[in-house]
PDB file of C-alpha atoms in Angstrom:
ATOM      1  CA  MET A  27     -31.672   5.628  60.592  1.00 52.00           C
ATOM      2  CA  SER A  28     -33.578   3.352  62.995  1.00 45.00           C
ATOM      3  CA  LEU A  29     -33.590  -0.606  62.971  1.00 52.00           C
ATOM      4  CA  PRO A  30     -36.370  -1.907  64.609  1.00 51.00           C
ATOM      5  CA  SER A  31     -36.089  -3.774  67.727  1.00 46.00           C
ATOM      6  CA  HIS A  32     -37.792  -6.787  67.317  1.00 47.00           C
ATOM      7  CA  GLN A  33     -35.744 -10.177  67.146  1.00 54.00           C
ATOM      8  CA  GLN A  34     -38.074 -12.968  66.160  1.00 60.00           C
ATOM      9  CA  ARG A  35     -37.510 -14.231  62.667  1.00 67.00           C
ATOM     10  CA  HIS A  36     -40.453 -13.793  60.269  1.00 76.00           C
ATOM     11  CA  SER A  37     -41.801 -16.595  57.991  1.00 73.00           C
ATOM     12  CA  GLN A  38     -43.329 -14.050  55.210  1.00 81.00           C
ATOM     13  CA  LEU A  39     -42.520 -10.761  54.181  1.00 85.00           C
ATOM     14  CA  ASP A  40     -44.202  -8.025  55.752  1.00 87.00           C
ATOM     15  CA  THR A  41     -44.651  -4.328  54.485  1.00 88.00           C
ATOM     16  CA  PHE A  42     -41.730  -3.134  56.276  1.00 91.00           C
ATOM     17  CA  ALA A  43     -39.474  -5.715  54.843  1.00 89.00           C
ATOM     18  CA  ILE A  44     -40.944  -4.969  51.104  1.00 89.00           C
ATOM     19  CA  SER A  45     -40.348  -1.505  51.176  1.00 91.00           C
ATOM     20  CA  THR A  46     -36.860  -1.673  52.663  1.00 92.00           C
ATOM     21  CA  VAL A  47     -35.550  -4.446  50.135  1.00 90.00           C
ATOM     22  CA  LEU A  48     -36.978  -2.236  47.454  1.00 90.00           C
ATOM     23  CA  LEU A  49     -35.365   0.908  48.588  1.00 92.00           C
ATOM     24  CA  CYS A  50     -32.177  -1.027  49.021  1.00 91.00           C
ATOM     25  CA  CYS A  51     -32.133  -2.132  45.184  1.00 86.00           C
ATOM     26  CA  VAL A  52     -33.372   1.456  44.131  1.00 86.00           C
ATOM     27  CA  LEU A  53     -29.757   2.473  45.628  1.00 88.00           C
ATOM     28  CA  TRP A  54     -28.072  -0.318  44.352  1.00 83.00           C
ATOM     29  CA  GLY A  55     -28.845   0.231  40.928  1.00 77.00           C
ATOM     30  CA  LEU A  56     -27.921   4.175  41.794  1.00 81.00           C
ATOM     31  CA  ASN A  57     -24.596   2.930  42.603  1.00 79.00           C
ATOM     32  CA  GLN A  58     -24.348   0.851  39.125  1.00 70.00           C
ATOM     33  CA  VAL A  59     -24.545   4.523  37.919  1.00 74.00           C
ATOM     34  CA  ALA A  60     -22.250   5.857  40.281  1.00 82.00           C
ATOM     35  CA  VAL A  61     -19.522   2.879  40.093  1.00 80.00           C
ATOM     36  CA  LYS A  62     -19.358   3.857  36.125  1.00 74.00           C
ATOM     37  CA  ALA A  63     -18.944   7.504  36.644  1.00 80.00           C
ATOM     38  CA  ALA A  64     -16.185   7.183  39.342  1.00 86.00           C
ATOM     39  CA  LEU A  65     -14.032   4.730  36.988  1.00 81.00           C
ATOM     40  CA  ALA A  66     -13.148   7.252  35.213  1.00 84.00           C
ATOM     41  CA  GLU A  67     -10.766   8.731  37.615  1.00 91.00           C
ATOM     42  CA  ILE A  68      -9.917   5.574  40.035  1.00 90.00           C
ATOM     43  CA  GLY A  69      -9.516   1.967  39.768  1.00 88.00           C
ATOM     44  CA  PRO A  70     -11.967  -0.584  40.498  1.00 85.00           C
ATOM     45  CA  LEU A  71     -10.078  -2.227  43.092  1.00 88.00           C
ATOM     46  CA  TRP A  72      -9.275   0.602  45.076  1.00 93.00           C
ATOM     47  CA  GLN A  73     -12.820   2.352  44.578  1.00 91.00           C
ATOM     48  CA  ALA A  74     -14.351  -0.992  46.181  1.00 89.00           C
ATOM     49  CA  GLY A  75     -11.764  -1.524  49.182  1.00 92.00           C
ATOM     50  CA  LEU A  76     -11.563   2.143  49.839  1.00 95.00           C
ATOM     51  CA  ARG A  77     -15.511   2.337  49.866  1.00 93.00           C
ATOM     52  CA  SER A  78     -15.660  -0.614  52.168  1.00 94.00           C
ATOM     53  CA  LEU A  79     -12.943   0.298  54.732  1.00 96.00           C
ATOM     54  CA  GLY A  80     -14.784   3.430  54.701  1.00 96.00           C
ATOM     55  CA  ALA A  81     -18.062   1.752  55.726  1.00 96.00           C
ATOM     56  CA  ALA A  82     -15.950  -0.244  58.168  1.00 96.00           C
ATOM     57  CA  ALA A  83     -15.350   2.797  60.165  1.00 96.00           C
ATOM     58  CA  LEU A  84     -18.792   4.029  60.163  1.00 97.00           C
ATOM     59  CA  VAL A  85     -20.466   0.991  60.898  1.00 96.00           C
ATOM     60  CA  ALA A  86     -17.925   0.601  64.062  1.00 95.00           C
ATOM     61  CA  LEU A  87     -18.907   4.237  65.403  1.00 96.00           C
ATOM     62  CA  TRP A  88     -22.312   3.514  64.873  1.00 95.00           C
ATOM     63  CA  ALA A  89     -21.970   0.406  67.049  1.00 94.00           C
ATOM     64  CA  ARG A  90     -20.609   2.186  69.684  1.00 93.00           C
ATOM     65  CA  ALA A  91     -23.169   4.976  69.624  1.00 93.00           C
ATOM     66  CA  ARG A  92     -25.552   2.754  70.103  1.00 90.00           C
ATOM     67  CA  GLY A  93     -24.144   0.337  72.747  1.00 91.00           C
ATOM     68  CA  ILE A  94     -23.576  -2.548  70.754  1.00 88.00           C
ATOM     69  CA  ARG A  95     -20.459  -4.953  71.298  1.00 87.00           C
ATOM     70  CA  LEU A  96     -18.422  -5.892  68.128  1.00 89.00           C
ATOM     71  CA  PHE A  97     -15.812  -7.560  69.441  1.00 86.00           C
ATOM     72  CA  GLU A  98     -17.001 -10.007  72.228  1.00 85.00           C
ATOM     73  CA  ARG A  99     -16.043 -13.900  71.663  1.00 85.00           C
ATOM     74  CA  ASP A 100     -19.126 -15.332  70.783  1.00 86.00           C
ATOM     75  CA  GLY A 101     -18.127 -17.888  67.921  1.00 87.00           C
ATOM     76  CA  THR A 102     -18.597 -15.728  65.033  1.00 90.00           C
ATOM     77  CA  LEU A 103     -15.329 -15.367  63.954  1.00 91.00           C
ATOM     78  CA  PRO A 104     -15.322 -18.311  61.585  1.00 91.00           C
ATOM     79  CA  GLY A 105     -18.668 -17.334  59.894  1.00 91.00           C
ATOM     80  CA  GLY A 106     -17.491 -13.956  59.896  1.00 91.00           C
ATOM     81  CA  LEU A 107     -14.213 -14.711  58.060  1.00 93.00           C
ATOM     82  CA  LEU A 108     -15.895 -17.176  55.312  1.00 93.00           C
ATOM     83  CA  ALA A 109     -18.834 -14.453  54.319  1.00 91.00           C
ATOM     84  CA  GLY A 110     -16.171 -11.609  54.546  1.00 90.00           C
ATOM     85  CA  ALA A 111     -14.084 -13.585  51.975  1.00 92.00           C
ATOM     86  CA  LEU A 112     -16.632 -14.617  49.975  1.00 93.00           C
ATOM     87  CA  PHE A 113     -18.037 -10.683  49.996  1.00 88.00           C
ATOM     88  CA  GLY A 114     -14.696  -9.567  48.901  1.00 87.00           C
ATOM     89  CA  LEU A 115     -14.223 -12.277  46.340  1.00 89.00           C
ATOM     90  CA  GLU A 116     -17.225 -11.728  44.813  1.00 88.00           C
ATOM     91  CA  PHE A 117     -16.136  -7.860  43.870  1.00 80.00           C
ATOM     92  CA  ALA A 118     -12.992  -9.182  42.839  1.00 80.00           C
ATOM     93  CA  CYS A 119     -14.608 -11.705  40.312  1.00 85.00           C
ATOM     94  CA  ILE A 120     -16.753  -8.807  38.687  1.00 78.00           C
ATOM     95  CA  PHE A 121     -14.314  -5.990  38.654  1.00 71.00           C
ATOM     96  CA  ALA A 122     -11.609  -8.644  37.146  1.00 75.00           C
ATOM     97  CA  GLY A 123     -14.426 -10.266  34.718  1.00 79.00           C
ATOM     98  CA  LEU A 124     -15.126  -7.116  33.374  1.00 70.00           C
ATOM     99  CA  GLN A 125     -11.940  -6.604  31.795  1.00 70.00           C
ATOM    100  CA  PHE A 126     -13.342  -9.267  29.475  1.00 78.00           C
ATOM    101  CA  THR A 127     -16.819  -8.967  29.331  1.00 73.00           C
ATOM    102  CA  SER A 128     -19.284  -6.390  28.883  1.00 67.00           C
ATOM    103  CA  ALA A 129     -21.964  -5.122  31.822  1.00 65.00           C
ATOM    104  CA  SER A 130     -24.702  -6.300  29.850  1.00 62.00           C
ATOM    105  CA  ARG A 131     -23.405  -9.730  30.123  1.00 70.00           C
ATOM    106  CA  MET A 132     -22.173  -9.540  33.777  1.00 72.00           C
ATOM    107  CA  VAL A 133     -24.825  -8.416  34.916  1.00 71.00           C
ATOM    108  CA  VAL A 134     -27.327 -10.917  33.949  1.00 72.00           C
ATOM    109  CA  PHE A 135     -24.795 -13.907  35.144  1.00 77.00           C
ATOM    110  CA  ILE A 136     -24.583 -11.969  38.877  1.00 80.00           C
ATOM    111  CA  TYR A 137     -28.031 -12.074  39.273  1.00 75.00           C
ATOM    112  CA  LEU A 138     -27.987 -15.859  38.958  1.00 79.00           C
ATOM    113  CA  SER A 139     -27.442 -15.516  42.840  1.00 83.00           C
ATOM    114  CA  PRO A 140     -30.891 -15.536  44.245  1.00 82.00           C
ATOM    115  CA  PHE A 141     -31.034 -19.173  42.176  1.00 83.00           C
ATOM    116  CA  VAL A 142     -28.008 -20.223  45.010  1.00 85.00           C
ATOM    117  CA  VAL A 143     -30.116 -19.202  47.539  1.00 85.00           C
ATOM    118  CA  ALA A 144     -33.343 -21.218  46.480  1.00 82.00           C
ATOM    119  CA  LEU A 145     -31.021 -23.971  45.884  1.00 83.00           C
ATOM    120  CA  GLY A 146     -29.038 -23.947  49.025  1.00 86.00           C
ATOM    121  CA  MET A 147     -31.492 -22.652  51.737  1.00 84.00           C
ATOM    122  CA  PRO A 148     -33.729 -26.026  52.114  1.00 84.00           C
ATOM    123  CA  PHE A 149     -30.402 -27.795  53.688  1.00 83.00           C
ATOM    124  CA  ILE A 150     -30.712 -24.917  56.360  1.00 84.00           C
ATOM    125  CA  SER A 151     -34.135 -24.170  56.707  1.00 77.00           C
ATOM    126  CA  LYS A 152     -36.311 -26.811  55.032  1.00 73.00           C
ATOM    127  CA  THR A 153     -38.897 -23.694  55.946  1.00 73.00           C
ATOM    128  CA  GLU A 154     -37.683 -21.703  52.586  1.00 72.00           C
ATOM    129  CA  ARG A 155     -38.527 -24.845  50.481  1.00 77.00           C
ATOM    130  CA  LEU A 156     -39.987 -23.141  47.404  1.00 75.00           C
ATOM    131  CA  SER A 157     -43.151 -24.116  45.525  1.00 81.00           C
ATOM    132  CA  MET A 158     -43.342 -24.752  41.987  1.00 86.00           C
ATOM    133  CA  ARG A 159     -45.058 -21.651  41.886  1.00 84.00           C
ATOM    134  CA  GLN A 160     -42.991 -19.392  43.524  1.00 80.00           C
ATOM    135  CA  ALA A 161     -39.427 -21.617  41.508  1.00 84.00           C
ATOM    136  CA  ALA A 162     -42.107 -20.503  38.251  1.00 87.00           C
ATOM    137  CA  GLY A 163     -41.726 -16.739  39.375  1.00 84.00           C
ATOM    138  CA  LEU A 164     -38.243 -16.835  40.260  1.00 82.00           C
ATOM    139  CA  LEU A 165     -37.582 -18.045  37.027  1.00 86.00           C
ATOM    140  CA  LEU A 166     -40.034 -15.400  35.283  1.00 86.00           C
ATOM    141  CA  ALA A 167     -38.425 -12.738  37.255  1.00 81.00           C
ATOM    142  CA  PHE A 168     -35.045 -14.095  35.913  1.00 82.00           C
ATOM    143  CA  GLY A 169     -36.059 -14.323  32.831  1.00 84.00           C
ATOM    144  CA  ALA A 170     -37.206 -10.673  32.613  1.00 81.00           C
ATOM    145  CA  VAL A 171     -33.787  -9.292  33.426  1.00 76.00           C
ATOM    146  CA  SER A 172     -32.298 -11.404  30.568  1.00 78.00           C
ATOM    147  CA  TRP A 173     -34.388 -10.114  28.473  1.00 80.00           C
ATOM    148  CA  ALA A 174     -34.188  -6.611  29.207  1.00 71.00           C
ATOM    149  CA  PHE A 175     -30.102  -7.088  28.509  1.00 69.00           C
ATOM    150  CA  ALA A 176     -30.764  -9.218  25.807  1.00 71.00           C
ATOM    151  CA  GLU A 177     -29.013  -6.969  23.106  1.00 61.00           C
ATOM    152  CA  GLY A 178     -26.118  -6.816  25.342  1.00 59.00           C
ATOM    153  CA  PHE A 179     -25.812 -10.164  26.029  1.00 57.00           C
ATOM    154  CA  GLY A 180     -25.951 -11.091  22.701  1.00 56.00           C
ATOM    155  CA  SER A 181     -23.253  -9.072  21.577  1.00 55.00           C
ATOM    156  CA  SER A 182     -19.562  -9.683  21.550  1.00 55.00           C
ATOM    157  CA  THR A 183     -16.724  -7.444  23.610  1.00 54.00           C
ATOM    158  CA  GLY A 184     -14.170  -8.101  20.793  1.00 57.00           C
ATOM    159  CA  SER A 185     -12.212  -9.823  23.214  1.00 65.00           C
ATOM    160  CA  PRO A 186     -11.155 -13.456  22.688  1.00 74.00           C
ATOM    161  CA  ARG A 187     -11.013 -14.145  26.450  1.00 75.00           C
ATOM    162  CA  GLN A 188     -14.966 -13.103  26.909  1.00 76.00           C
ATOM    163  CA  TRP A 189     -15.548 -16.754  28.147  1.00 78.00           C
ATOM    164  CA  LEU A 190     -13.120 -16.049  31.084  1.00 84.00           C
ATOM    165  CA  GLY A 191     -15.442 -12.809  31.959  1.00 81.00           C
ATOM    166  CA  ASP A 192     -18.664 -14.624  31.645  1.00 80.00           C
ATOM    167  CA  ALA A 193     -16.926 -17.495  33.962  1.00 86.00           C
ATOM    168  CA  LEU A 194     -15.799 -14.859  36.612  1.00 88.00           C
ATOM    169  CA  GLY A 195     -19.443 -13.361  36.592  1.00 84.00           C
ATOM    170  CA  LEU A 196     -21.226 -16.611  37.136  1.00 85.00           C
ATOM    171  CA  LEU A 197     -18.666 -17.480  39.930  1.00 92.00           C
ATOM    172  CA  ALA A 198     -19.420 -13.933  41.418  1.00 90.00           C
ATOM    173  CA  ALA A 199     -23.243 -14.802  41.570  1.00 88.00           C
ATOM    174  CA  LEU A 200     -22.509 -18.566  43.444  1.00 91.00           C
ATOM    175  CA  LEU A 201     -19.745 -16.256  46.185  1.00 94.00           C
ATOM    176  CA  TRP A 202     -22.782 -13.441  46.152  1.00 88.00           C
ATOM    177  CA  GLY A 203     -25.388 -16.299  47.251  1.00 90.00           C
ATOM    178  CA  GLY A 204     -22.966 -18.158  49.194  1.00 92.00           C
ATOM    179  CA  THR A 205     -22.322 -14.935  51.363  1.00 91.00           C
ATOM    180  CA  THR A 206     -26.576 -15.069  52.377  1.00 88.00           C
ATOM    181  CA  LEU A 207     -26.443 -18.733  53.007  1.00 90.00           C
ATOM    182  CA  ALA A 208     -23.106 -17.983  55.062  1.00 90.00           C
ATOM    183  CA  ILE A 209     -24.947 -16.038  56.811  1.00 88.00           C
ATOM    184  CA  ARG A 210     -27.854 -18.366  57.637  1.00 85.00           C
ATOM    185  CA  ALA A 211     -25.804 -21.808  58.478  1.00 88.00           C
ATOM    186  CA  THR A 212     -23.307 -19.670  60.675  1.00 90.00           C
ATOM    187  CA  ARG A 213     -23.223 -17.784  64.428  1.00 89.00           C
ATOM    188  CA  LEU A 214     -23.512 -15.115  61.910  1.00 86.00           C
ATOM    189  CA  SER A 215     -27.510 -15.817  62.188  1.00 82.00           C
ATOM    190  CA  GLN A 216     -27.552 -14.863  65.868  1.00 85.00           C
ATOM    191  CA  ALA A 217     -25.360 -12.253  65.796  1.00 86.00           C
ATOM    192  CA  SER A 218     -26.867  -7.990  64.798  1.00 88.00           C
ATOM    193  CA  ALA A 219     -26.234  -6.981  61.626  1.00 86.00           C
ATOM    194  CA  GLU A 220     -23.517  -4.258  62.450  1.00 91.00           C
ATOM    195  CA  LYS A 221     -21.278  -7.559  63.320  1.00 92.00           C
ATOM    196  CA  THR A 222     -22.384  -9.073  60.321  1.00 89.00           C
ATOM    197  CA  LEU A 223     -21.796  -6.296  58.074  1.00 91.00           C
ATOM    198  CA  LEU A 224     -18.616  -5.218  59.977  1.00 94.00           C
ATOM    199  CA  TYR A 225     -17.233  -8.768  59.311  1.00 93.00           C
ATOM    200  CA  GLN A 226     -18.151  -8.051  55.576  1.00 90.00           C
ATOM    201  CA  LEU A 227     -16.412  -5.090  55.017  1.00 94.00           C
ATOM    202  CA  GLY A 228     -13.688  -5.163  56.757  1.00 94.00           C
ATOM    203  CA  VAL A 229     -12.486  -8.460  55.871  1.00 93.00           C
ATOM    204  CA  SER A 230     -13.502  -7.726  52.017  1.00 92.00           C
ATOM    205  CA  GLY A 231     -11.697  -3.771  52.353  1.00 93.00           C
ATOM    206  CA  LEU A 232      -8.436  -5.229  53.299  1.00 94.00           C
ATOM    207  CA  GLY A 233      -8.382  -8.110  50.586  1.00 91.00           C
ATOM    208  CA  LEU A 234      -9.262  -5.248  47.821  1.00 91.00           C
ATOM    209  CA  VAL A 235      -6.710  -3.160  48.663  1.00 94.00           C
ATOM    210  CA  LEU A 236      -3.889  -5.594  49.065  1.00 93.00           C
ATOM    211  CA  ALA A 237      -5.150  -6.920  45.715  1.00 89.00           C
ATOM    212  CA  ALA A 238      -4.802  -3.310  44.257  1.00 92.00           C
ATOM    213  CA  LEU A 239      -1.567  -2.900  46.005  1.00 94.00           C
ATOM    214  CA  LEU A 240      -0.166  -6.345  44.417  1.00 92.00           C
ATOM    215  CA  THR A 241      -1.578  -5.719  40.919  1.00 89.00           C
ATOM    216  CA  ASN A 242      -0.180  -2.383  40.767  1.00 93.00           C
ATOM    217  CA  GLU A 243      -3.457   0.104  40.490  1.00 92.00           C
ATOM    218  CA  GLN A 244      -2.733   3.373  40.835  1.00 90.00           C
ATOM    219  CA  LEU A 245      -4.732   5.594  43.162  1.00 92.00           C
ATOM    220  CA  PRO A 246      -5.621   9.168  42.292  1.00 91.00           C
ATOM    221  CA  LEU A 247      -3.957  11.810  44.407  1.00 88.00           C
ATOM    222  CA  ARG A 248      -6.080  14.292  43.779  1.00 91.00           C
ATOM    223  CA  TRP A 249      -9.678  13.768  43.959  1.00 94.00           C
ATOM    224  CA  SER A 250     -12.295  16.026  41.884  1.00 95.00           C
ATOM    225  CA  MET A 251     -15.578  17.314  43.606  1.00 96.00           C
ATOM    226  CA  GLN A 252     -17.383  14.346  41.332  1.00 95.00           C
ATOM    227  CA  LEU A 253     -15.059  11.606  42.420  1.00 95.00           C
ATOM    228  CA  SER A 254     -15.446  12.417  45.994  1.00 95.00           C
ATOM    229  CA  GLY A 255     -19.462  13.043  45.887  1.00 95.00           C
ATOM    230  CA  LEU A 256     -19.360   9.271  43.956  1.00 94.00           C
ATOM    231  CA  MET A 257     -16.984   7.625  46.657  1.00 96.00           C
ATOM    232  CA  LEU A 258     -19.444   9.261  49.700  1.00 96.00           C
ATOM    233  CA  PHE A 259     -22.539   8.068  48.267  1.00 96.00           C
ATOM    234  CA  GLN A 260     -21.008   4.774  47.549  1.00 93.00           C
ATOM    235  CA  THR A 261     -19.845   4.590  51.249  1.00 96.00           C
ATOM    236  CA  VAL A 262     -22.166   5.893  53.002  1.00 96.00           C
ATOM    237  CA  ILE A 263     -25.695   5.195  51.409  1.00 96.00           C
ATOM    238  CA  VAL A 264     -24.648   1.895  49.801  1.00 93.00           C
ATOM    239  CA  SER A 265     -21.960   0.021  51.738  1.00 94.00           C
ATOM    240  CA  PHE A 266     -23.195   1.534  54.929  1.00 95.00           C
ATOM    241  CA  ALA A 267     -26.590   1.908  55.184  1.00 95.00           C
ATOM    242  CA  SER A 268     -27.986  -0.077  52.451  1.00 94.00           C
ATOM    243  CA  TYR A 269     -26.068  -3.043  53.582  1.00 91.00           C
ATOM    244  CA  LEU A 270     -26.715  -2.415  56.851  1.00 92.00           C
ATOM    245  CA  MET A 271     -30.795  -3.135  56.386  1.00 92.00           C
ATOM    246  CA  TRP A 272     -29.571  -5.599  53.692  1.00 89.00           C
ATOM    247  CA  PHE A 273     -27.690  -8.024  56.571  1.00 84.00           C
ATOM    248  CA  TRP A 274     -30.954  -7.259  59.707  1.00 88.00           C
ATOM    249  CA  LEU A 275     -33.466  -8.036  56.714  1.00 90.00           C
ATOM    250  CA  VAL A 276     -31.544 -11.442  56.036  1.00 82.00           C
ATOM    251  CA  ARG A 277     -31.738 -12.083  59.958  1.00 82.00           C
ATOM    252  CA  HIS A 278     -35.302 -11.736  60.091  1.00 85.00           C
ATOM    253  CA  TYR A 279     -36.847 -12.835  56.629  1.00 88.00           C
ATOM    254  CA  PRO A 280     -36.517 -15.277  54.809  1.00 85.00           C
ATOM    255  CA  ALA A 281     -33.791 -15.190  52.687  1.00 79.00           C
ATOM    256  CA  THR A 282     -34.637 -16.786  49.478  1.00 79.00           C
ATOM    257  CA  ARG A 283     -37.604 -14.795  48.997  1.00 82.00           C
ATOM    258  CA  LEU A 284     -35.873 -11.323  49.944  1.00 85.00           C
ATOM    259  CA  SER A 285     -33.487 -12.371  47.448  1.00 81.00           C
ATOM    260  CA  SER A 286     -35.848 -12.821  44.374  1.00 82.00           C
ATOM    261  CA  PHE A 287     -36.317  -9.082  44.801  1.00 83.00           C
ATOM    262  CA  THR A 288     -32.329  -7.934  44.496  1.00 81.00           C
ATOM    263  CA  LEU A 289     -33.563  -9.070  40.374  1.00 79.00           C
ATOM    264  CA  ALA A 290     -35.020  -5.318  40.315  1.00 80.00           C
ATOM    265  CA  THR A 291     -31.835  -4.242  41.036  1.00 78.00           C
ATOM    266  CA  PRO A 292     -30.008  -4.036  37.282  1.00 75.00           C
ATOM    267  CA  LEU A 293     -33.855  -2.950  35.787  1.00 76.00           C
ATOM    268  CA  PHE A 294     -33.629  -0.100  38.684  1.00 77.00           C
ATOM    269  CA  GLY A 295     -29.659   0.528  37.351  1.00 71.00           C
ATOM    270  CA  LEU A 296     -31.474   0.956  33.643  1.00 71.00           C
ATOM    271  CA  LEU A 297     -33.878   3.695  35.050  1.00 75.00           C
ATOM    272  CA  ALA A 298     -30.797   5.243  36.431  1.00 72.00           C
ATOM    273  CA  GLY A 299     -29.109   5.784  33.596  1.00 67.00           C
ATOM    274  CA  ALA A 300     -32.464   7.034  31.724  1.00 71.00           C
ATOM    275  CA  ALA A 301     -32.901   9.746  34.690  1.00 74.00           C
ATOM    276  CA  LEU A 302     -29.570  10.489  35.548  1.00 70.00           C
ATOM    277  CA  LEU A 303     -27.640   9.626  32.105  1.00 62.00           C
ATOM    278  CA  GLY A 304     -30.535  10.349  29.864  1.00 71.00           C
ATOM    279  CA  GLU A 305     -30.245   7.007  28.423  1.00 62.00           C
ATOM    280  CA  PRO A 306     -33.947   5.862  26.713  1.00 70.00           C
ATOM    281  CA  VAL A 307     -36.755   4.025  28.215  1.00 70.00           C
ATOM    282  CA  THR A 308     -37.711   1.179  25.754  1.00 74.00           C
ATOM    283  CA  GLN A 309     -40.664  -0.612  25.702  1.00 79.00           C
ATOM    284  CA  ARG A 310     -38.494  -3.635  26.242  1.00 77.00           C
ATOM    285  CA  LEU A 311     -37.710  -2.037  29.411  1.00 71.00           C
ATOM    286  CA  ILE A 312     -41.230  -1.774  30.677  1.00 79.00           C
ATOM    287  CA  ILE A 313     -42.249  -4.947  29.366  1.00 82.00           C
ATOM    288  CA  ALA A 314     -39.361  -6.761  31.587  1.00 78.00           C
ATOM    289  CA  LEU A 315     -40.303  -4.261  34.858  1.00 76.00           C
ATOM    290  CA  ALA A 316     -43.826  -6.052  34.417  1.00 83.00           C
ATOM    291  CA  ALA A 317     -42.707  -9.365  34.038  1.00 83.00           C
ATOM    292  CA  LEU A 318     -40.349  -8.850  36.873  1.00 78.00           C
ATOM    293  CA  ALA A 319     -43.183  -7.634  39.056  1.00 78.00           C
ATOM    294  CA  LEU A 320     -45.266 -10.560  38.089  1.00 84.00           C
ATOM    295  CA  GLY A 321     -42.354 -13.458  38.682  1.00 82.00           C
ATOM    296  CA  ILE A 322     -41.693 -11.538  42.244  1.00 78.00           C
ATOM    297  CA  ALA A 323     -45.275 -10.947  43.321  1.00 80.00           C
ATOM    298  CA  LEU A 324     -45.608 -15.361  42.319  1.00 82.00           C
ATOM    299  CA  VAL A 325     -42.426 -15.938  44.989  1.00 79.00           C
ATOM    300  CA  ASN A 326     -43.607 -14.218  47.308  1.00 71.00           C
ATOM    301  CA  ARG A 327     -47.202 -14.967  47.254  1.00 70.00           C
ATOM    302  CA  ARG A 328     -48.837 -16.986  50.233  1.00 60.00           C
TER     303      ARG A 328
END
């Protein structure tokens, strides 16, 4: 993996940015399947914490091999600790919320995060203010995702505390959007993608592992080949490679427009479920994908 060397910030998404963020979304969609499969053998907090710490070690090795300094004093510590804490709390909210609400309901709430970025970015960079057409495109893209998951969203988990799970999903969306805003609003916007990611993974990994210990979540002593493969995929491909590319993109391209593409992730997850788990591809999904593509096109239209 090799990141482009240019350092300027772009006002538009080019072919490289679009293809890269779509690849990230595909990987994040596959990750939903991997997380779901791994939960049969390992708890959610240990799963998230271990993959973050493992990926943090890979980032450190990657940076050392490329001669990138990670521990020099450059004023990024406050922003790094903030972004890392937000990142870890986001995952904690998602995993805790899934105990009370359905995955379909959770995913709709999580992907409110692009609206958080769209509302917050004009206070950081006036050039990223959305026009009425772009705002309509963002609403259309979110509507497509919501409609694709409408059946699961309308169902009840049978839990009297479903409202708590939904609220935690909404909080996770605020935290995800807040993480992106924190990166752009602090000295992290000038830091390397590697350093930004190390803050995210290191702080969140330690926090999640601590949470697993405090809640007495059991760590399996014997790992199957399937669990090992799933954790390697999450650690190396998702948490290391795809997140490194994502934070590089956030540093160099408009965050609001990038965030609009993340709405494709849950639909890619549905497609991954169809391809890998034999789940049906419905007419609803096909229409939702078409509406999503139109909405993203409106957001990114020049």
